[in-house]
Amino acid sequence: MKNRIINLFDSKGGDVLNVYFTAGHPELNDTAKIITALDSQGVDLVEIGMPYSDPMADGETIQNSSQKALKNGMTLSLLMEQITTLRKSSDIPIIIMGYYNQMMQYGEERFLQEASEAGVDGLIIPDLPMDVYAKQYKNLFEKYNITMSFLITPETSDHRIRMADELSTGFLYVVSKSSITGSSSTISDRQKAYFNHINSLDLKTPRLIGFGIHDKATYDTACEYAQGAIIGSAFIRALEAEGGLEEKIGKFIGRVRS
Amino acid sequence: MTYQVDDRGYYGEFGGAFIPEMLHANVENLKKRYVEIIYEADFQKEFDNLLKDYVGRPTPLYLAKRLSALYGGKIYLKREDLNHTGAHKINNTIGQILLAQRLGKKRIIAETGAGQHGVATATVCALMGVECIVYMGQVDIGRQAPNVARMRMLGAEVRPAMSGSRTLKDATNEAIRDWINNPEDTHYIIGSVVGPHPYPDMVARFQSVISEEMKWQLKEKEGREQPDYVVACVGGGSNAAGAFYHYLDDERVKLVSVEAAGLGVDSGESAATSVLGTKGIIHGSRTLLMQTEDGQIIEPYSISAGLDYPGIGPQHAHLIESGRAQVYSATDKEALTAAMELSRIEGIIPALETSHALAILDQMKLKEEDIVIVNLSGRGDKDLATYIDHLDELT
Ligand SMILES: Cc1ncc(COP(=O)(O)O)c(C=O)c1O
């Protein structure tokens, strides 16, 4: 079967919305419900965060949702089960995002194999260095038909951007500014200049802009400069408000894409 | 077998730099430049002068006669407790502040557990007139009030780490997050031989002055540079790394690391990382750490906030796995007893961390002719509140 993420970018050249949330949050068994609701709202791609005790690159919102999810009893094997069940009714492309230590302790090949069997299409492991991936894991990712997205930031040299472009399959993750996740300011001229610079490099991989994308204005701007955007912390905050899951999700996506 | 870092940043299978891209530029820049900078003549001169006139080095190598009579052998104490600010930590912060200046950085961040590294960082920032922000777990801020006050008096801002278990590992996470948010003007002064390469090696080089002095001091006293044993406590492992540094390749010298057993290695309340830990990644380094099967990092426990860390430096993981270093552990109670004993028979009140190293002398079964150096990493002033709590049961 062709990879769903590759399919998505083959058929859609812009306005791709990727929504991130933490598995097992707000409630342990919300994972499938949230994805189903996002799917019915026309979201293109979902990114499931595997909750981690020490998420180095994440701000308060994701730290807290992760801690809550762990307290709820979230584990990797449970996540695999939840995705397996969901796959019977949904064909939305799915990415798992987590830290290298989680994959390492699970066993890297076991992790990739089970993820693939469950119906996962791609991974993002922000602390897995490109050279280690290229040497130890690239072949395994190909064997299990799972894409990998590397991050680039305003501090990343052109040389490394090209490396990340070469190694990434699916899409390249453009971190909008030098920060952890969860900020919510407007997009500055300096950021736009950085996006323009990336666009001038003639890269092969589609790009999604993430970190700090939190409302319609920032989403629209991101879509002007890339194939789409990733919304994480702002969505998690919306999930934490009062009300039913479906209704909250409908309202949030409706506002971003109005 | 080599015990020093290799050119890829590894000690055997341990080490490396497993960091998100947001940190890459800064860590890569450090990696490219640290060796060249710290061996420049003018850096060396400034470093040596500050260690001598400001820190008070060389620290004495003192033959503890009454302690020796108790445990056999000849036991020397390397008096890092006599350094300015009361511990070995300042050897590293002096080195790193000079490095930060040469990297053109204007703002310093640090993490701290017990507050010793925070105080040592605040001190060098005051000395150089640089902005200083110290992250400290909210729980530790409550436990270590005098050191919090010292840092504030020295002009540092102490920011509570409110995430996770709100102790040392979380303070480290917060410092890393700060660095991600402020990549241009900021240098992160890590307090031990942990973190991504080149930190473990860089910190070890700054601490290596400890064993450099031991060699000539022991030569003066015993006619030989090498003792039979060097003993040091290991939290992250910086005082041990400095005490071992110049003896790593001399197999005649047995290296002894002492971890904190807390309430007992198997009690569920322990920080004996090398026994309870498995291979994995913490704070950007592949090493031994305490974690669940799912790779979630476990919060350790020790009465000593400076040993209360769920990992160990990658060099120590390598020394232990290769059999070059021997590991012992001491419980809270054994450490308290050793602190009381050294105070009573030598007139030296050691830090709680250091007391763990002293506590295993009994288990070593020393022979009369053995020469031992215990690295007395710090003084006990900061731990008085804990000692007072236990004074009745110990006397
Ligand atoms: C006196 C003293 N010794 C030892 C340590 C442990 O650190 P390390 O293992 O890096 O020497 C600390 C840390 O706070 C300390 O204050």
XYZ file of C-alpha atoms and ligand atoms in Angstrom:
669
model
C 0.000 0.000 0.000
C 1.212 3.485 -0.792
C 2.012 5.627 2.224
C -0.925 7.883 3.142
C 1.294 10.904 3.814
C 2.980 10.622 0.426
C -0.471 10.242 -1.129
C -1.711 13.329 0.633
C 1.085 15.553 -0.660
C 0.811 14.023 -4.123
C -2.822 15.056 -4.309
C -2.812 18.285 -2.334
C -0.304 21.066 -2.899
C -1.370 23.564 -0.255
C -3.546 24.400 2.729
C -2.590 21.139 4.447
C -3.698 21.193 8.067
C -1.867 18.899 10.488
C -3.210 18.811 14.043
C -1.151 17.586 16.988
C -2.484 16.298 20.295
C -1.159 14.129 23.123
C -2.273 10.491 23.245
C -4.266 9.651 26.361
C -5.287 13.238 27.062
C -7.661 14.607 28.307
C -8.915 11.047 28.959
C -7.066 7.777 28.379
C -9.393 6.576 25.634
C -9.934 9.882 23.839
C -7.261 9.159 21.219
C -9.585 7.527 18.673
C -12.469 9.905 19.393
C -10.268 12.933 18.750
C -8.921 11.547 15.488
C -12.417 10.639 14.272
C -13.636 14.142 15.005
C -10.611 15.726 13.288
C -11.156 13.461 10.288
C -14.796 14.472 9.982
C -13.758 18.137 10.191
C -11.609 17.681 7.099
C -8.236 17.888 8.844
C -5.647 16.428 6.463
C -3.157 14.819 8.823
C -2.959 14.041 12.527
C 0.140 13.968 14.662
C -0.154 11.984 17.880
C 2.264 12.879 20.634
C 3.525 9.937 22.691
C 3.536 11.417 26.186
C 7.042 11.644 27.641
C 8.254 12.385 31.148
C 10.925 14.810 29.930
C 9.836 16.538 26.707
C 12.833 18.793 26.182
C 11.487 20.789 23.229
C 7.987 21.334 24.551
C 6.353 24.198 26.376
C 3.980 24.096 29.302
C 0.856 23.031 27.439
C 2.389 19.859 26.039
C 4.350 19.172 29.231
C 1.105 19.262 31.178
C -0.919 17.204 28.709
C 1.893 14.641 28.671
C 2.017 14.395 32.425
C -1.734 14.050 32.602
C -1.713 11.344 29.924
C 0.969 9.379 31.776
C -1.035 9.676 34.961
C -4.055 8.388 33.024
C -1.972 5.286 32.261
C -0.976 5.945 28.667
C 1.656 3.575 27.242
C 3.093 2.855 23.807
C 1.464 -0.549 23.481
C -1.905 0.943 24.365
C -1.370 3.597 21.706
C -0.664 0.901 19.114
C -3.941 -0.817 20.108
C -5.906 2.425 19.919
C -4.602 3.147 16.430
C -5.257 -0.415 15.260
C -8.890 -0.114 16.321
C -9.282 3.344 14.811
C -7.923 2.170 11.460
C -11.072 0.061 10.948
C -13.043 3.275 10.469
C -10.584 6.008 9.444
C -8.044 6.416 6.694
C -6.574 9.766 7.769
C -2.768 9.901 7.558
C -1.241 9.421 11.025
C 2.111 10.519 12.405
C 3.525 9.656 15.800
C 5.767 12.184 17.469
C 7.943 11.225 20.407
C 11.427 11.227 21.841
C 14.220 8.883 20.831
C 14.470 7.202 24.230
C 10.885 5.981 23.961
C 11.515 4.292 20.645
C 14.832 2.902 21.891
C 13.359 1.301 25.006
C 10.468 -0.211 23.054
C 13.016 -1.663 20.639
C 13.475 0.292 17.427
C 12.495 -2.441 14.980
C 9.629 -3.681 17.120
C 8.409 -0.095 17.353
C 8.506 0.456 13.592
C 6.949 -2.898 12.832
C 4.078 -2.507 15.295
C 3.478 1.098 14.249
C 3.361 0.033 10.631
C 0.976 -2.832 11.385
C -1.256 -0.516 13.414
C -1.499 1.839 10.461
C 0.921 4.615 11.359
C 2.351 6.433 8.325
C 5.109 8.632 9.657
C 7.302 9.529 12.623
C 8.834 12.671 14.070
C 11.620 12.123 16.610
C 13.082 15.563 17.287
C 16.116 14.373 19.247
C 17.185 11.670 16.803
C 20.160 13.175 14.949
C 20.170 13.019 11.168
C 23.474 11.147 10.950
C 22.325 8.460 13.392
C 19.090 8.067 11.421
C 20.928 7.807 8.130
C 23.324 5.193 9.446
C 21.126 3.059 11.680
C 17.482 3.507 10.814
C 16.825 4.739 7.284
C 16.572 1.232 5.879
C 14.213 0.112 8.611
C 11.902 3.069 8.010
C 11.819 2.152 4.337
C 11.225 -1.510 5.106
C 8.163 -0.648 7.189
C 6.934 2.086 4.848
C 7.100 4.816 7.494
C 8.075 8.384 6.659
C 10.425 10.524 8.726
C 10.237 14.294 9.060
C 13.262 16.243 10.267
C 13.059 19.688 11.816
C 14.729 22.836 10.553
C 14.879 26.107 12.478
C 16.012 29.689 11.841
C 19.410 28.612 13.233
C 19.825 25.721 10.792
C 22.517 26.274 8.157
C 21.691 25.869 4.467
C 23.927 22.839 4.394
C 21.891 21.135 7.105
C 18.601 22.236 5.545
C 19.660 20.385 2.419
C 20.584 17.330 4.495
C 17.192 17.401 6.207
C 15.504 17.801 2.828
C 17.427 14.862 1.444
C 16.632 12.581 4.400
C 13.035 13.586 5.102
C 10.286 11.603 3.475
C 6.711 12.853 3.591
C 7.361 16.444 4.615
C 9.953 18.713 6.164
C 9.043 20.268 9.521
C 9.779 24.003 9.441
C 10.012 25.277 13.020
C 8.686 28.828 12.718
C 11.083 30.442 15.159
C 13.713 29.689 17.782
C 11.467 28.530 20.569
C 9.872 25.596 22.303
C 6.278 24.682 21.444
C 3.309 26.674 22.633
C 4.025 30.333 21.938
C 1.203 32.404 20.508
C 2.386 35.625 18.948
C 1.853 36.878 15.407
C 4.276 35.953 12.639
C 6.975 38.623 12.298
C 8.697 39.993 9.211
C 11.855 38.263 10.330
C 10.013 34.929 10.287
C 8.593 35.674 6.847
C 12.084 36.419 5.570
C 13.217 33.049 6.915
C 10.297 31.278 5.189
C 11.154 33.083 1.943
C 14.737 31.992 2.258
C 13.700 28.358 2.627
C 11.437 28.683 -0.387
C 14.345 30.030 -2.409
C 16.369 26.847 -1.811
C 14.352 24.789 -4.262
C 13.874 21.847 -1.885
C 12.341 18.551 -2.971
C 10.233 17.827 0.109
C 6.900 19.529 0.886
C 7.022 21.717 3.973
C 4.730 22.294 6.934
C 5.286 25.186 9.310
C 4.826 24.475 13.009
C 5.465 25.960 16.503
C 3.349 28.966 17.446
C 0.640 28.403 14.823
C -2.447 28.941 16.930
C -5.278 30.706 15.089
C -6.687 31.586 11.688
C -4.262 34.467 11.103
C -1.086 32.470 11.828
C -2.454 29.449 9.967
C -3.238 31.526 6.870
C 0.197 33.149 6.935
C 1.910 29.782 7.274
C -0.068 28.452 4.312
C 1.141 31.380 2.211
C 4.748 30.348 2.786
C 4.497 26.548 2.812
C 2.244 23.664 1.825
C 0.509 23.892 5.165
C 0.836 24.160 8.919
C 0.873 22.213 12.161
C -1.216 23.273 15.149
C -0.446 21.696 18.518
C -0.584 23.534 21.831
C -3.506 25.772 20.792
C -5.555 22.680 19.932
C -4.673 21.004 23.231
C -5.768 24.124 25.085
C -9.080 23.991 23.170
C -9.528 20.357 24.245
C -9.099 21.375 27.861
C -12.053 23.802 27.748
C -15.522 22.841 28.994
C -17.863 20.955 26.687
C -18.117 17.835 24.539
C -15.088 16.701 22.527
C -16.746 16.774 19.130
C -18.248 20.178 19.655
C -14.948 21.697 20.889
C -13.029 20.215 17.998
C -15.621 21.356 15.444
C -15.527 24.871 16.789
C -11.730 25.059 16.874
C -11.162 23.735 13.356
C -14.055 25.835 12.066
C -12.412 28.971 13.399
C -8.963 28.162 12.000
C -10.244 27.351 8.546
C -13.132 29.826 8.329
C 40.974 0.697 25.666
C 40.653 4.447 25.951
C 38.595 6.116 28.623
C 38.620 9.595 27.139
C 36.109 10.885 24.664
C 36.634 9.856 21.034
C 36.391 12.188 18.057
C 32.700 11.404 17.571
C 31.897 12.472 21.131
C 31.530 8.985 22.593
C 32.991 7.027 25.482
C 32.641 3.483 24.182
C 28.938 3.203 23.412
C 27.987 6.118 25.677
C 27.790 9.841 25.029
C 26.900 11.532 21.751
C 24.580 14.491 21.273
C 20.897 13.573 21.008
C 19.406 17.013 20.824
C 16.585 18.658 18.913
C 17.582 20.748 15.906
C 16.831 23.922 17.883
C 19.988 23.326 19.946
C 22.172 22.110 17.134
C 23.829 25.376 16.112
C 24.946 26.242 19.640
C 26.130 22.762 20.579
C 27.928 22.342 17.257
C 29.656 25.694 17.702
C 30.822 24.663 21.173
C 32.010 21.321 19.859
C 34.052 22.963 17.121
C 35.630 25.586 19.341
C 35.964 24.414 22.935
C 39.308 22.653 22.666
C 40.928 25.428 20.687
C 39.628 28.119 23.053
C 40.527 26.480 26.341
C 44.093 25.747 25.292
C 44.813 29.287 24.066
C 47.630 30.758 26.106
C 45.622 33.740 27.286
C 42.674 31.579 28.336
C 44.972 29.276 30.285
C 46.640 32.205 31.971
C 43.377 33.813 33.018
C 41.945 30.456 34.146
C 45.025 29.601 36.226
C 45.174 33.036 37.808
C 41.533 32.977 38.814
C 41.849 29.469 40.226
C 44.825 30.607 42.272
C 43.836 34.073 43.478
C 40.050 33.895 43.458
C 39.195 30.255 44.115
C 42.180 29.599 46.395
C 43.884 26.734 44.537
C 45.809 24.554 44.872
C 43.606 22.934 47.482
C 45.533 20.963 50.131
C 46.084 17.225 50.010
C 45.709 16.369 53.655
C 46.714 13.132 55.357
C 43.822 12.285 57.673
C 45.684 10.379 60.375
C 42.798 9.545 62.681
C 40.598 8.483 59.788
C 43.458 6.310 58.528
C 43.846 4.713 61.945
C 40.179 3.786 61.847
C 40.088 2.188 58.381
C 43.666 1.176 57.706
C 45.909 2.417 54.949
C 46.932 6.028 54.506
C 43.903 8.115 53.698
C 44.418 11.506 52.112
C 41.634 14.032 51.645
C 41.712 16.288 48.593
C 40.257 19.421 50.081
C 37.895 20.743 47.384
C 35.723 21.926 50.283
C 38.223 24.742 50.794
C 37.514 26.258 47.386
C 35.698 29.585 47.260
C 31.933 28.854 47.496
C 32.644 25.552 49.235
C 32.877 22.871 46.546
C 34.576 21.739 43.344
C 31.759 23.212 41.257
C 33.527 26.533 40.825
C 36.435 24.977 38.862
C 33.936 24.382 36.072
C 32.035 27.666 36.277
C 35.272 29.693 36.077
C 36.231 27.781 32.953
C 32.829 28.097 31.342
C 32.384 31.816 32.032
C 35.738 32.497 30.332
C 34.622 30.352 27.433
C 31.233 32.128 27.235
C 32.998 35.463 27.006
C 35.105 34.232 24.121
C 31.976 32.960 22.387
C 30.517 36.455 22.697
C 27.630 35.349 24.944
C 26.023 37.967 27.187
C 23.583 35.942 29.209
C 24.188 32.857 31.364
C 21.737 30.156 32.375
C 22.320 27.205 34.689
C 20.447 24.438 36.482
C 20.968 23.544 40.103
C 19.836 20.886 42.551
C 21.301 21.557 45.979
C 22.237 25.041 44.847
C 26.022 24.540 44.853
C 26.374 24.803 41.101
C 23.866 27.651 41.086
C 25.920 29.538 43.656
C 29.159 28.829 41.761
C 27.548 30.122 38.552
C 26.029 33.195 40.215
C 29.465 33.896 41.685
C 31.360 33.921 38.392
C 28.583 35.960 36.761
C 28.880 38.552 39.509
C 32.633 38.529 39.015
C 32.300 39.153 35.290
C 29.223 41.387 35.401
C 27.050 39.050 33.325
C 23.302 38.431 33.602
C 22.600 35.108 35.347
C 19.453 33.008 35.524
C 19.440 29.811 37.567
C 16.709 27.204 37.186
C 15.947 25.267 40.332
C 13.156 22.797 41.012
C 10.425 24.283 43.127
C 10.844 21.416 45.601
C 14.583 22.105 45.925
C 13.968 25.830 46.407
C 11.996 24.846 49.479
C 14.726 22.462 50.707
C 17.749 24.707 50.110
C 16.744 28.155 51.298
C 20.237 29.417 52.256
C 21.651 28.710 48.786
C 18.665 30.405 47.154
C 19.410 33.457 49.263
C 23.100 33.321 48.332
C 22.301 33.250 44.623
C 19.947 36.209 44.972
C 22.499 38.136 46.978
C 25.000 37.488 44.197
C 22.599 39.093 41.751
C 21.237 35.984 40.025
C 17.601 35.425 39.250
C 16.403 32.062 40.597
C 13.558 30.704 38.462
C 11.503 27.852 39.887
C 11.155 24.801 37.632
C 7.498 23.889 37.941
C 7.417 20.962 35.519
C 7.667 17.223 36.206
C 8.853 16.334 39.680
C 10.210 19.874 40.221
C 13.741 18.777 41.127
C 17.160 18.679 39.410
C 16.212 16.855 36.215
C 13.336 19.280 35.664
C 15.541 22.287 36.353
C 17.846 20.875 33.649
C 14.893 20.558 31.242
C 13.918 24.163 31.943
C 17.447 25.417 31.325
C 17.523 23.524 28.018
C 14.168 25.063 27.047
C 15.482 28.515 27.903
C 18.466 27.891 25.632
C 16.136 26.851 22.801
C 14.249 30.123 23.272
C 17.408 32.251 23.456
C 19.942 30.721 21.088
C 21.786 33.868 20.130
C 22.962 35.627 23.269
C 22.933 32.815 25.826
C 25.428 30.226 27.078
C 24.254 27.306 29.195
C 26.691 26.426 31.997
C 25.916 22.799 32.801
C 26.988 21.810 36.304
C 28.240 18.283 35.805
C 29.731 15.903 33.236
C 26.312 15.320 31.702
C 24.408 16.627 28.687
C 25.255 16.399 24.999
C 28.840 16.212 23.752
C 31.010 18.279 24.236
C 29.721 19.108 27.731
C 30.875 15.944 29.535
C 34.385 16.302 28.159
C 34.551 20.057 28.579
C 33.442 19.935 32.224
C 35.865 17.055 32.906
C 38.739 19.099 31.484
C 37.902 22.032 33.765
C 37.670 19.695 36.762
C 40.854 17.833 35.819
C 42.842 20.376 37.836
C 41.891 18.221 40.842
C 43.913 15.180 39.771
C 46.616 17.349 38.224
C 47.310 18.716 41.698
C 46.911 15.326 43.371
C 49.788 13.968 41.315
C 52.453 16.453 42.365
C 51.088 16.759 45.874
C 51.239 13.019 46.439
C 54.689 12.913 44.878
C 55.862 15.451 47.468
C 54.407 13.452 50.318
C 54.882 9.848 49.253
C 57.491 10.020 46.521
C 55.034 8.729 43.955
C 52.290 10.285 41.902
C 49.808 7.452 41.939
C 47.736 6.320 44.918
C 46.262 2.818 45.087
C 42.724 4.176 45.188
C 40.896 7.371 44.261
C 37.428 7.551 45.814
C 34.719 10.037 44.840
C 30.944 10.393 45.009
C 28.996 10.463 41.763
C 25.875 12.470 41.135
C 26.365 13.482 37.532
C 30.025 12.737 38.150
C 32.016 15.953 37.784
C 34.085 15.810 40.958
C 34.832 12.151 40.256
C 35.723 12.901 36.622
C 38.170 15.570 37.783
C 39.696 13.324 40.447
C 40.059 10.393 38.012
C 41.160 12.381 34.955
C 44.942 12.037 35.064
C 44.808 8.491 36.394
C 42.430 7.004 33.825
C 45.146 5.254 31.853
C 47.203 4.214 34.868
C 45.670 0.861 35.771
C 47.674 0.703 39.004
C 45.250 3.288 40.368
C 41.870 1.792 41.262
C 39.002 4.182 40.646
C 36.110 4.002 43.083
C 32.745 5.684 42.418
C 30.161 6.001 45.131
C 26.477 6.424 44.381
C 23.632 7.376 46.674
C 21.562 4.374 47.717
C 18.927 6.546 49.391
C 16.878 4.306 51.682
C 18.590 1.243 50.149
C 19.309 0.167 46.584
C 16.222 -2.054 46.414
C 13.931 0.119 48.492
C 12.348 1.956 45.570
C 13.783 5.166 47.027
C 17.306 5.302 45.645
C 19.626 7.116 43.256
C 22.038 4.214 42.603
C 21.939 4.767 38.855
C 24.527 2.218 37.770
C 22.667 -0.591 39.537
C 19.101 0.495 38.871
C 19.689 2.107 35.503
C 19.545 0.812 31.962
C 20.939 2.220 28.725
C 19.038 5.121 27.294
C 19.064 8.838 26.683
C 18.808 11.640 29.190
C 19.504 15.302 28.564
C 21.001 14.597 25.164
C 23.430 11.878 26.193
C 23.380 8.096 25.816
C 24.185 6.691 29.230
C 22.793 4.657 32.116
C 19.622 6.078 33.600
C 16.721 5.102 35.793
C 13.670 4.596 33.618
C 10.549 2.498 33.132
C 10.185 -0.146 30.420
C 8.436 2.500 28.338
C 11.446 4.824 28.615
C 9.852 7.259 31.056
C 12.498 8.709 33.350
C 12.112 7.771 37.002
C 12.604 10.328 39.725
C 15.408 9.131 42.021
C 15.691 9.696 45.730
C 18.594 10.632 47.957
C 18.892 12.702 51.104
C 21.553 14.621 49.200
C 20.099 16.935 46.543
C 23.425 16.896 44.654
C 23.290 13.117 44.093
C 19.569 13.061 43.353
C 19.916 12.657 39.571
C 18.469 9.768 37.503
C 21.473 9.489 35.160
C 25.280 9.530 35.323
C 27.768 11.127 32.973
C 28.528 8.976 29.912
C 32.190 8.624 30.847
C 31.175 7.062 34.166
C 28.810 4.686 32.391
C 31.770 3.626 30.259
C 34.176 3.328 33.215
C 31.668 1.167 35.062
C 30.659 -1.028 32.113
C 34.284 -1.625 31.174
C 35.214 -2.507 34.745
C 37.734 0.344 35.002
C 35.827 1.897 37.908
C 34.386 0.010 40.812
C 31.035 1.205 42.170
C 29.835 1.258 45.718
C 26.727 2.820 47.153
C 25.950 4.366 50.519
C 22.548 4.891 52.103
C 21.277 8.138 53.606
C 21.983 6.773 57.043
C 25.512 5.604 56.259
C 26.298 9.009 54.766
C 24.969 10.847 57.815
C 27.027 8.618 60.090
C 30.164 9.236 58.021
C 29.563 12.994 58.139
C 29.336 12.881 61.900
C 32.434 10.728 62.147
C 34.646 12.961 59.984
C 33.466 15.995 61.920
C 34.346 14.354 65.236
C 37.704 12.830 64.372
C 39.149 15.259 61.821
C 37.330 18.511 62.555
C 35.968 18.708 59.024
C 32.233 18.932 58.327
C 31.748 17.485 54.828
C 28.912 18.038 52.359
C 26.259 15.334 52.327
C 27.317 14.307 48.809
C 30.915 13.857 49.925
C 29.800 11.928 53.000
C 28.656 9.141 50.683
C 32.243 8.717 49.476
C 33.516 8.611 53.059
C 30.844 6.103 54.065
C 32.284 3.246 52.020
C 35.821 3.294 53.462
C 34.733 0.549 55.815
C 33.634 -1.706 52.933
C 36.967 -1.280 51.132
C 38.895 -3.463 53.609
C 42.078 -1.455 53.194
C 45.504 -2.932 53.751
C 48.121 -1.157 55.864
C 50.216 -0.159 52.837
C 47.322 1.160 50.734
C 47.371 4.813 49.793
C 43.906 6.248 49.263
C 42.761 9.676 48.132
C 39.170 10.594 48.899
C 37.968 13.611 46.959
C 36.412 15.828 49.609
C 34.161 17.525 47.070
C 32.471 20.038 49.344
C 31.846 21.398 52.799
C 28.774 20.826 54.899
C 27.547 24.369 55.564
C 24.720 24.023 53.052
C 23.584 20.805 54.740
C 23.427 22.075 58.309
C 19.627 22.010 58.368
C 19.655 18.308 57.468
C 22.437 17.553 59.943
C 20.555 19.409 62.696
C 17.476 17.286 61.999
C 19.522 14.137 62.593
C 21.897 15.349 65.301
C 20.153 13.575 68.147
C 20.089 10.140 66.555
C 23.743 10.423 65.473
C 25.363 11.563 68.696
C 29.817 18.935 47.299
C 29.242 18.216 46.118
N 29.763 17.037 45.761
C 29.281 16.332 44.719
C 28.199 16.786 43.999
C 27.677 15.922 42.894
O 27.976 16.387 41.629
P 29.101 15.685 40.756
O 28.784 14.229 40.735
O 28.944 16.316 39.406
O 30.408 15.940 41.337
C 27.616 18.028 44.326
C 26.464 18.547 43.558
O 25.752 19.434 43.936
C 28.152 18.753 45.413
O 27.629 19.941 45.784
